[in-house]
Coordinates of C-alpha atoms in Angstrom, one line a residue:
M1 CA 94.5 91.1 110.4
P2 CA 97.2 93.7 110.9
T3 CA 100.2 92.8 113.0
L4 CA 101.4 94.8 116.0
E5 CA 104.2 96.1 113.8
D6 CA 101.6 97.2 111.1
R7 CA 99.6 99.0 113.7
L8 CA 102.7 100.7 115.1
R9 CA 103.9 101.8 111.7
N10 CA 100.5 103.3 111.0
C11 CA 100.8 105.6 114.1
T12 CA 101.3 109.3 113.4
R13 CA 101.4 110.7 116.9
S14 CA 101.7 108.2 119.7
A15 CA 102.0 104.6 120.7
V16 CA 101.7 103.7 124.4
H17 CA 102.0 100.4 126.1
L18 CA 101.0 99.4 129.6
E19 CA 102.4 96.2 131.1
M20 CA 101.1 94.9 134.4
R21 CA 102.4 91.3 134.7
D22 CA 105.5 90.1 136.5
E23 CA 106.1 87.2 134.1
Y24 CA 106.0 87.1 130.3
M25 CA 106.9 84.3 128.0
P26 CA 109.1 82.3 130.3
S27 CA 109.9 80.0 127.4
D28 CA 111.6 82.9 125.5
P29 CA 115.2 81.6 124.6
R30 CA 116.7 85.0 125.4
F31 CA 115.2 85.0 128.9
T32 CA 116.4 81.4 129.4
A33 CA 119.9 82.5 128.3
W34 CA 119.8 85.5 130.5
R35 CA 118.7 83.5 133.5
N36 CA 121.6 81.2 132.8
G37 CA 124.1 84.0 133.0
A38 CA 124.3 85.4 129.5
R39 CA 124.6 89.2 129.8
N40 CA 125.5 92.0 127.5
D41 CA 125.0 90.0 124.3
P42 CA 125.8 92.4 121.5
A43 CA 122.5 91.3 119.9
D44 CA 120.7 93.0 122.7
S45 CA 121.7 96.4 121.4
D46 CA 121.9 95.6 117.6
P47 CA 118.9 96.9 115.6
E48 CA 119.7 94.4 112.9
R49 CA 119.5 91.5 115.4
R50 CA 116.8 93.0 117.6
P51 CA 114.2 94.4 115.2
W52 CA 112.3 96.1 118.0
L53 CA 115.1 98.7 118.3
R54 CA 114.9 99.5 114.6
L55 CA 111.1 99.8 114.8
V56 CA 111.2 102.2 117.8
A57 CA 114.0 104.3 116.1
D58 CA 111.9 104.5 112.9
L59 CA 108.8 105.5 114.7
V60 CA 110.5 108.2 116.8
A61 CA 112.3 109.5 113.7
Q62 CA 108.8 109.9 112.1
G63 CA 107.6 112.0 115.1
V64 CA 105.7 109.2 116.9
E65 CA 106.1 109.3 120.7
V66 CA 106.6 105.8 122.0
R67 CA 106.0 105.3 125.7
R68 CA 105.9 102.2 127.9
A69 CA 104.9 102.0 131.6
R70 CA 105.4 98.8 133.7
I71 CA 103.6 98.1 136.9
V72 CA 105.8 95.7 138.9
S73 CA 105.7 93.8 142.1
E74 CA 108.6 94.4 144.5
P75 CA 110.9 92.6 145.0
V76 CA 110.8 92.2 141.3
S77 CA 110.7 88.8 139.5
D78 CA 113.6 87.4 137.5
Y79 CA 111.6 88.2 134.3
I80 CA 111.3 91.9 135.3
R81 CA 115.1 91.9 136.0
F82 CA 115.5 90.6 132.5
E83 CA 113.2 93.3 131.0
H84 CA 115.0 96.0 133.0
H85 CA 118.3 94.7 131.5
L86 CA 117.0 94.9 128.0
T87 CA 115.4 98.4 128.5
V88 CA 118.6 100.5 128.2
P89 CA 119.0 99.8 124.4
T90 CA 115.3 100.4 124.0
V91 CA 115.5 103.8 125.7
R92 CA 118.6 104.6 123.5
A93 CA 116.4 103.8 120.4
G94 CA 113.9 106.4 121.6
E95 CA 111.3 104.6 123.7
Q96 CA 110.4 106.3 126.9
V97 CA 110.0 103.8 129.8
R98 CA 108.8 104.2 133.3
W99 CA 108.3 101.8 136.2
L100 CA 105.6 101.9 138.9
P101 CA 105.9 99.7 142.0
R102 CA 102.6 97.8 142.2
R103 CA 101.8 99.0 145.8
R104 CA 101.7 102.6 144.4
A105 CA 99.1 101.5 141.9
S106 CA 96.4 100.5 144.3
G107 CA 94.3 103.6 143.9
L108 CA 94.4 103.5 140.1
A109 CA 91.6 102.3 137.8
L110 CA 93.2 99.9 135.4
P111 CA 91.9 97.6 132.6
G112 CA 92.3 93.9 133.2
N113 CA 94.9 93.3 130.5
D114 CA 98.1 94.8 129.1
F115 CA 97.5 96.9 126.1
W116 CA 98.8 99.1 123.3
L117 CA 97.0 102.4 122.6
F118 CA 97.6 103.8 119.1
D119 CA 97.2 107.5 118.4
G120 CA 94.6 107.7 121.2
T121 CA 92.0 106.1 118.9
S122 CA 92.4 102.3 119.1
V123 CA 93.6 99.6 121.5
V124 CA 95.0 96.1 121.3
F125 CA 94.8 94.1 124.5
H126 CA 97.2 91.2 125.0
H127 CA 96.0 88.0 126.6
F128 CA 98.3 85.7 128.5
A129 CA 97.8 82.3 130.1
G130 CA 98.4 81.9 133.8
D131 CA 102.0 80.7 133.2
G132 CA 102.9 83.9 131.3
E133 CA 102.8 82.4 127.8
L134 CA 100.6 84.1 125.2
A135 CA 97.1 82.7 125.1
P136 CA 95.9 81.2 121.8
D137 CA 93.6 84.2 121.3
D138 CA 96.4 86.6 122.4
E139 CA 95.2 89.9 120.8
E140 CA 91.9 91.7 121.0
F141 CA 91.4 94.9 119.0
T142 CA 88.9 97.7 119.8
D143 CA 88.2 101.2 118.8
D144 CA 85.3 101.6 121.2
P145 CA 85.6 105.2 122.4
V146 CA 84.7 104.2 126.0
V147 CA 87.4 101.5 126.2
V148 CA 90.0 103.8 124.4
K149 CA 89.3 106.5 127.0
L150 CA 89.6 104.0 129.9
C151 CA 93.0 102.8 128.5
S152 CA 94.2 106.4 127.9
D153 CA 93.2 107.6 131.3
A154 CA 94.8 104.5 132.9
F155 CA 98.0 104.8 131.1
E156 CA 98.4 108.5 131.9
S157 CA 97.6 107.9 135.6
V158 CA 100.3 105.3 135.7
W159 CA 102.7 107.5 133.8
R160 CA 102.3 110.4 136.2
Q161 CA 103.3 108.3 139.2
A162 CA 105.9 106.0 137.6
V163 CA 109.7 106.4 137.8
P164 CA 111.7 107.1 134.7
H165 CA 113.9 104.2 133.7
A166 CA 117.1 106.0 134.4
D167 CA 116.0 106.7 138.0
Y168 CA 114.4 103.3 138.8
T169 CA 116.4 100.9 141.0
L170 CA 115.3 97.3 141.0
A171 CA 114.1 96.2 144.4

């Protein structure tokens, strides 16, 4: 089964990601360190130590548009503060990121899970347990055109209303 990185590297036009949870992977050691006061670790901005940055830069250099939209409750959780902190290097690498306060999403039709949409033709849903950790069956792939359209429409509706990262102030 292809990994997320494999799927991203196979994109030719676009990769979009919609995140709708306020808590992810609370056991992540980087989050624990951040919560305990570690800030501005050089590893956060180093593509050699943070492979996501290298991947994004590679994709963007190949002409792939990488966008992420986050729907967040306000006031934001500690985990969202952590994500916001890590977003600056991601944006520098070429990923476009926007934030949508959850109360502005009430009128939007959204799928039940976070997802990646690849080139507008396939989707991987991510499944999490109630505590924010990845569920044992954490990925679900589909190329069903109806589901792909739902996800594409949902992402674009969020994107239109969301605030660009540079303009979003944590509440």
